[in-house]
Short mmCIF file of C-alpha atoms and ligand atoms in Angstrom, two decimals:
data_model
loop_
_atom_site.label_atom_id
_atom_site.label_comp_id
_atom_site.label_asym_id
_atom_site.label_seq_id
_atom_site.Cartn_x
_atom_site.Cartn_y
_atom_site.Cartn_z
CA MET A 6 269.02 32.22 -83.54
CA LYS A 7 271.63 34.86 -82.60
CA LEU A 8 275.19 33.80 -83.39
CA ASN A 9 278.50 35.55 -82.74
CA LYS A 10 279.37 35.36 -86.39
CA GLY A 11 277.00 35.44 -89.33
CA LEU A 12 275.95 32.29 -91.13
CA PHE A 13 277.35 31.82 -94.60
CA ILE A 14 274.87 30.03 -96.85
CA THR A 15 275.49 29.37 -100.52
CA PHE A 16 273.10 28.27 -103.27
CA GLU A 17 274.33 26.14 -106.13
CA GLY A 18 272.99 24.12 -109.02
CA PRO A 19 272.67 23.97 -112.80
CA GLU A 20 271.29 26.82 -114.91
CA GLY A 21 267.76 27.92 -114.06
CA ALA A 22 267.49 25.77 -110.93
CA GLY A 23 265.65 28.52 -109.06
CA LYS A 24 268.50 29.81 -106.89
CA THR A 25 267.53 33.48 -107.20
CA THR A 26 263.91 32.65 -106.39
CA GLN A 27 264.91 30.69 -103.28
CA LEU A 28 267.48 33.27 -102.15
CA GLU A 29 264.80 35.94 -102.14
CA MET A 30 262.41 33.72 -100.18
CA LEU A 31 265.12 32.97 -97.63
CA ARG A 32 265.96 36.68 -97.39
CA THR A 33 262.32 37.37 -96.50
CA TYR A 34 262.40 34.57 -93.92
CA PHE A 35 265.51 36.09 -92.28
CA GLU A 36 264.04 39.59 -92.32
CA ASN A 37 260.75 38.39 -90.86
CA SER A 38 262.74 36.68 -88.12
CA ASP A 39 264.52 39.98 -87.37
CA LEU A 40 267.88 38.64 -88.52
CA SER A 41 270.26 40.79 -90.50
CA CYS A 42 271.27 39.36 -93.83
CA ILE A 43 272.73 40.37 -97.15
CA VAL A 44 272.16 38.67 -100.48
CA THR A 45 275.00 38.63 -102.92
CA ARG A 46 276.16 36.66 -105.95
CA GLU A 47 279.05 35.21 -107.92
CA PRO A 48 280.55 36.05 -110.19
CA GLY A 49 280.07 39.61 -108.97
CA GLY A 50 279.00 41.10 -105.67
CA THR A 51 281.33 44.14 -105.75
CA PRO A 52 281.65 46.80 -108.46
CA MET A 53 284.97 45.35 -109.62
CA ALA A 54 283.79 41.74 -109.47
CA GLU A 55 280.67 42.73 -111.45
CA GLN A 56 283.03 43.80 -114.24
CA PHE A 57 284.56 40.32 -114.21
CA ARG A 58 281.00 38.94 -114.37
CA GLN A 59 280.22 40.94 -117.47
CA LEU A 60 283.45 39.80 -119.10
CA VAL A 61 283.05 36.12 -118.33
CA LYS A 62 279.34 35.88 -119.18
CA HIS A 63 278.97 38.12 -122.19
CA HIS A 64 282.37 38.22 -123.85
CA ASP A 65 281.69 37.74 -127.57
CA GLU A 66 284.66 39.35 -129.30
CA ASP A 67 286.73 37.45 -131.85
CA GLU A 68 289.36 36.75 -129.23
CA PRO A 69 288.20 33.67 -127.28
CA ILE A 70 288.31 33.34 -123.49
CA PHE A 71 290.42 30.25 -122.81
CA ASN A 72 289.41 27.80 -120.09
CA GLU A 73 292.40 28.80 -117.96
CA THR A 74 291.47 32.49 -118.25
CA GLU A 75 287.85 31.74 -117.37
CA LEU A 76 288.91 29.83 -114.25
CA LEU A 77 291.15 32.66 -113.08
CA LEU A 78 288.47 35.29 -113.71
CA PHE A 79 286.04 33.41 -111.46
CA ALA A 80 288.76 33.06 -108.83
CA ALA A 81 289.70 36.75 -109.08
CA SER A 82 286.07 37.77 -108.72
CA ARG A 83 285.77 35.57 -105.61
CA ALA A 84 288.99 36.83 -104.01
CA GLN A 85 287.68 40.40 -104.27
CA HIS A 86 284.13 39.58 -103.20
CA VAL A 87 285.18 37.59 -100.14
CA ARG A 88 287.55 40.22 -98.79
CA TYR A 89 285.45 43.29 -99.61
CA ILE A 90 281.95 42.04 -98.78
CA ILE A 91 281.52 38.53 -97.37
CA PHE A 92 284.17 38.28 -94.67
CA PRO A 93 283.51 41.74 -93.15
CA ALA A 94 279.77 41.03 -93.07
CA LEU A 95 280.20 37.66 -91.35
CA GLN A 96 282.57 39.20 -88.79
CA CYS A 97 279.87 41.76 -87.90
CA GLY A 98 277.34 38.97 -87.33
CA THR A 99 275.45 39.57 -90.56
CA ASN A 100 274.21 36.43 -92.29
CA VAL A 101 275.33 36.14 -95.90
CA LEU A 102 273.27 34.41 -98.60
CA CYS A 103 275.28 33.94 -101.76
CA ASP A 104 274.09 32.91 -105.23
CA ARG A 105 276.88 30.50 -106.30
CA PHE A 106 280.33 30.21 -104.72
CA TYR A 107 283.33 27.94 -105.13
CA ASP A 108 281.36 24.75 -105.74
CA SER A 109 280.32 26.32 -109.08
CA THR A 110 284.00 26.50 -110.00
CA THR A 111 284.44 22.83 -109.14
CA ALA A 112 281.31 21.85 -111.09
CA TYR A 113 281.69 24.08 -114.18
CA GLN A 114 285.45 24.47 -114.60
CA GLY A 115 286.39 21.15 -112.96
CA TYR A 116 283.74 18.62 -113.98
CA GLY A 117 282.52 20.63 -117.00
CA ARG A 118 285.76 21.98 -118.52
CA LYS A 119 287.89 19.10 -117.15
CA ILE A 120 290.48 21.31 -115.44
CA ASN A 121 292.43 19.40 -112.79
CA LEU A 122 290.23 19.06 -109.69
CA ASP A 123 293.13 19.11 -107.20
CA PHE A 124 294.33 22.39 -108.64
CA ILE A 125 290.82 23.84 -108.47
CA LYS A 126 290.56 22.82 -104.82
CA ILE A 127 293.74 24.74 -104.01
CA LEU A 128 292.64 27.77 -106.03
CA ASN A 129 289.18 27.77 -104.43
CA ARG A 130 290.68 27.77 -100.95
CA TYR A 131 293.16 30.49 -101.91
CA ALA A 132 290.43 32.76 -103.27
CA ALA A 133 287.92 32.04 -100.49
CA GLY A 134 290.38 32.50 -97.61
CA GLU A 135 288.57 31.82 -94.35
CA CYS A 136 285.11 31.95 -95.89
CA ILE A 137 283.91 28.35 -95.94
CA PRO A 138 280.12 28.04 -96.27
CA ASP A 139 278.27 26.76 -93.19
CA LEU A 140 275.62 25.34 -95.50
CA THR A 141 275.45 24.85 -99.24
CA ILE A 142 272.16 24.04 -100.91
CA VAL A 143 272.37 22.38 -104.32
CA LEU A 144 269.09 22.82 -106.18
CA ASP A 145 269.07 19.84 -108.46
CA LEU A 146 267.22 19.32 -111.71
CA PRO A 147 267.92 17.92 -115.18
CA PRO A 148 269.66 20.60 -117.29
CA GLU A 149 266.92 20.36 -119.94
CA SER A 150 264.35 21.57 -117.38
CA GLY A 151 266.53 24.41 -116.08
CA LEU A 152 267.39 25.72 -119.53
CA LYS A 153 263.74 25.55 -120.52
CA ARG A 154 262.83 27.65 -117.49
CA VAL A 155 265.31 30.40 -118.37
CA SER A 156 264.54 30.34 -122.08
CA ASN A 157 261.59 32.77 -121.92
CA ARG A 158 263.53 35.28 -119.88
CA GLU A 159 266.59 34.95 -122.09
CA VAL A 160 264.66 35.97 -125.21
CA VAL A 161 265.13 39.49 -123.82
CA ASN A 162 268.77 39.26 -122.68
CA GLY A 163 270.18 36.68 -125.06
CA TYR A 164 271.79 33.46 -123.81
CA ASP A 165 275.08 33.98 -122.02
CA ARG A 166 278.32 32.24 -122.96
CA LEU A 167 277.98 29.34 -120.50
CA GLU A 168 274.29 28.76 -121.15
CA GLN A 169 275.17 28.22 -124.81
CA GLU A 170 277.33 25.18 -124.01
CA GLU A 171 276.30 21.72 -125.26
CA MET A 172 273.80 19.71 -123.25
CA SER A 173 276.60 17.20 -122.51
CA PHE A 174 278.50 20.00 -120.71
CA HIS A 175 275.46 20.85 -118.59
CA ARG A 176 275.05 17.16 -117.69
CA MET A 177 278.66 16.99 -116.50
CA VAL A 178 278.08 20.12 -114.42
CA ARG A 179 275.00 18.63 -112.77
CA ASN A 180 276.87 15.42 -112.09
CA GLY A 181 279.70 17.53 -110.62
CA PHE A 182 277.38 19.15 -108.09
CA LEU A 183 276.02 15.74 -107.07
CA LYS A 184 279.58 14.42 -106.61
CA ILE A 185 280.49 17.41 -104.42
CA ALA A 186 277.44 16.69 -102.26
CA GLU A 187 278.46 13.03 -101.94
CA GLN A 188 281.96 14.04 -100.87
CA GLU A 189 280.86 16.69 -98.33
CA PRO A 190 277.49 15.51 -96.99
CA GLU A 191 277.73 17.58 -93.80
CA ARG A 192 277.99 20.90 -95.60
CA VAL A 193 276.28 20.26 -98.94
CA LYS A 194 272.60 19.31 -99.12
CA VAL A 195 270.77 18.42 -102.31
CA VAL A 196 267.18 19.59 -102.69
CA SER A 197 265.10 18.69 -105.74
CA ALA A 198 264.34 21.84 -107.73
CA LEU A 199 261.35 20.27 -109.46
CA ALA A 200 258.87 20.91 -106.63
CA PRO A 201 256.86 24.15 -106.34
CA PRO A 202 258.90 27.09 -104.91
CA GLU A 203 257.05 27.15 -101.54
CA GLU A 204 257.74 23.46 -100.95
CA ILE A 205 261.43 23.92 -101.73
CA HIS A 206 261.56 26.94 -99.43
CA CYS A 207 260.17 24.91 -96.49
CA LYS A 208 262.88 22.27 -96.98
CA ILE A 209 265.56 24.95 -97.09
CA VAL A 210 264.31 26.61 -93.90
CA ARG A 211 264.53 23.24 -92.13
CA LEU A 212 268.12 22.80 -93.34
CA VAL A 213 269.03 26.30 -92.13
CA GLU A 214 267.49 25.60 -88.72
CA ASP A 215 269.45 22.33 -88.45
CA VAL A 216 272.72 24.16 -89.08
CA VAL A 217 271.89 26.84 -86.54
CA GLU A 218 271.15 24.14 -83.94
CA LYS A 219 274.50 22.49 -84.63
CA ILE A 220 276.68 25.56 -84.35
CA ARG A 221 274.80 27.50 -81.69
N1 T5A B 11 279.89 30.06 -113.11
C1 T5A B 11 279.74 30.74 -111.95
C2 T5A B 11 281.02 29.26 -113.36
O1 T5A B 11 281.16 28.67 -114.44
N2 T5A B 11 281.97 29.17 -112.39
C3 T5A B 11 281.88 29.85 -111.20
O2 T5A B 11 282.79 29.74 -110.35
C4 T5A B 11 280.72 30.66 -110.96
C5 T5A B 11 280.58 31.41 -109.66
C6 T5A B 11 276.50 32.61 -113.71
C7 T5A B 11 277.20 31.71 -114.69
O3 T5A B 11 278.55 31.56 -114.31
C8 T5A B 11 278.87 30.20 -114.16
C9 T5A B 11 277.58 29.51 -113.88
C10 T5A B 11 276.59 30.32 -114.70
O4 T5A B 11 276.58 29.83 -116.02
P1 T5A B 11 274.02 33.45 -113.60
O5 T5A B 11 273.29 34.46 -114.41
O6 T5A B 11 274.29 33.78 -112.18
O7 T5A B 11 275.37 33.07 -114.33
O8 T5A B 11 273.26 32.12 -113.87
P2 T5A B 11 272.51 31.21 -112.89
O9 T5A B 11 273.24 31.18 -111.60
O10 T5A B 11 272.29 29.91 -113.58
O11 T5A B 11 271.17 31.98 -112.64
P3 T5A B 11 269.80 31.96 -113.36
O12 T5A B 11 269.21 33.29 -113.06
O13 T5A B 11 269.91 31.57 -114.79
O14 T5A B 11 269.00 30.82 -112.64
P4 T5A B 11 268.47 30.66 -111.16
O15 T5A B 11 268.81 31.84 -110.33
O16 T5A B 11 268.92 29.34 -110.67
O17 T5A B 11 266.91 30.57 -111.36
P5 T5A B 11 265.74 31.66 -111.12
O18 T5A B 11 265.35 31.70 -109.71
O19 T5A B 11 266.12 32.91 -111.80
O20 T5A B 11 264.57 30.91 -111.90
C11 T5A B 11 264.61 30.71 -113.30
C12 T5A B 11 263.15 30.66 -113.83
O21 T5A B 11 262.50 29.53 -113.27
C13 T5A B 11 261.35 29.92 -112.51
C14 T5A B 11 261.55 31.39 -112.18
O22 T5A B 11 260.34 32.04 -111.99
C15 T5A B 11 262.31 31.89 -113.40
O23 T5A B 11 261.44 32.18 -114.43
N3 T5A B 11 261.33 29.06 -111.32
C16 T5A B 11 260.58 27.95 -111.22
N4 T5A B 11 259.73 27.37 -112.08
C17 T5A B 11 259.13 26.21 -111.66
N5 T5A B 11 259.34 25.64 -110.43
C18 T5A B 11 260.20 26.20 -109.55
N6 T5A B 11 260.41 25.63 -108.38
C19 T5A B 11 260.86 27.40 -109.94
N7 T5A B 11 261.76 28.21 -109.32
C20 T5A B 11 262.05 29.20 -110.18
#
């Protein structure tokens, strides 16, 4: 599956859906198939964007982060990440696997925070430039299950700012991802995150192979 440009694959879903687990399994699949790939994440992915990540996830000073500020921090992180890492890699033919991308902004800041969805669409496109994912996998599960999965790990790190939101917020976020998938069925595929990791991985590999067939 050699392509002129790299494939851009993004993983999305509610908290604790298993994105990191599946990204690593897909990385191994690419490497075993002798295909170059990088794994990266949002917010973050460059030294500067990682500073935005720290700010947006763990800010706990008296001064609050307003919803508008939060949205722009995610967009700023993406603008930097895309131009410094993702676009150059894709141009060189390297496949890029990214943990969250602009659909998280639509789901969390749009459906979750209720910021105008048309504005978010424009901002997402502005930040992402020419980097539109070839395939987006939404790992779907009820927020209660995802938060339960991360709870053991978070005893060490503490819950981050978004994880501490009300359950109703997490439900709106999940619903947001499902709406995005309904609106863009060609690009966005929903995979249940409740199955064992190996089973989910097999489904994801099939989806990746389908995309490669289509654009080859
Ligand atoms: N955000 C992000 C926005 O609001 N707007 C944006 O534009 C962007 C880009 C990022 C936060 O920022 C928000 C969303 C987030 O709140 P993060 O740390 O990247 O924060 O948070 P998550 O992306 O949610 O990552 P997590 O690490 O919390 O979850 P993962 O990566 O989905 O899950 P993973 O693989 O670490 O697995 C969690 C646990 O479940 C187990 C794993 O072993 C692990 O213990 N697990 C399974 N258990 C049972 N069955 C399976 N199939 C399992 N798969 C994994």
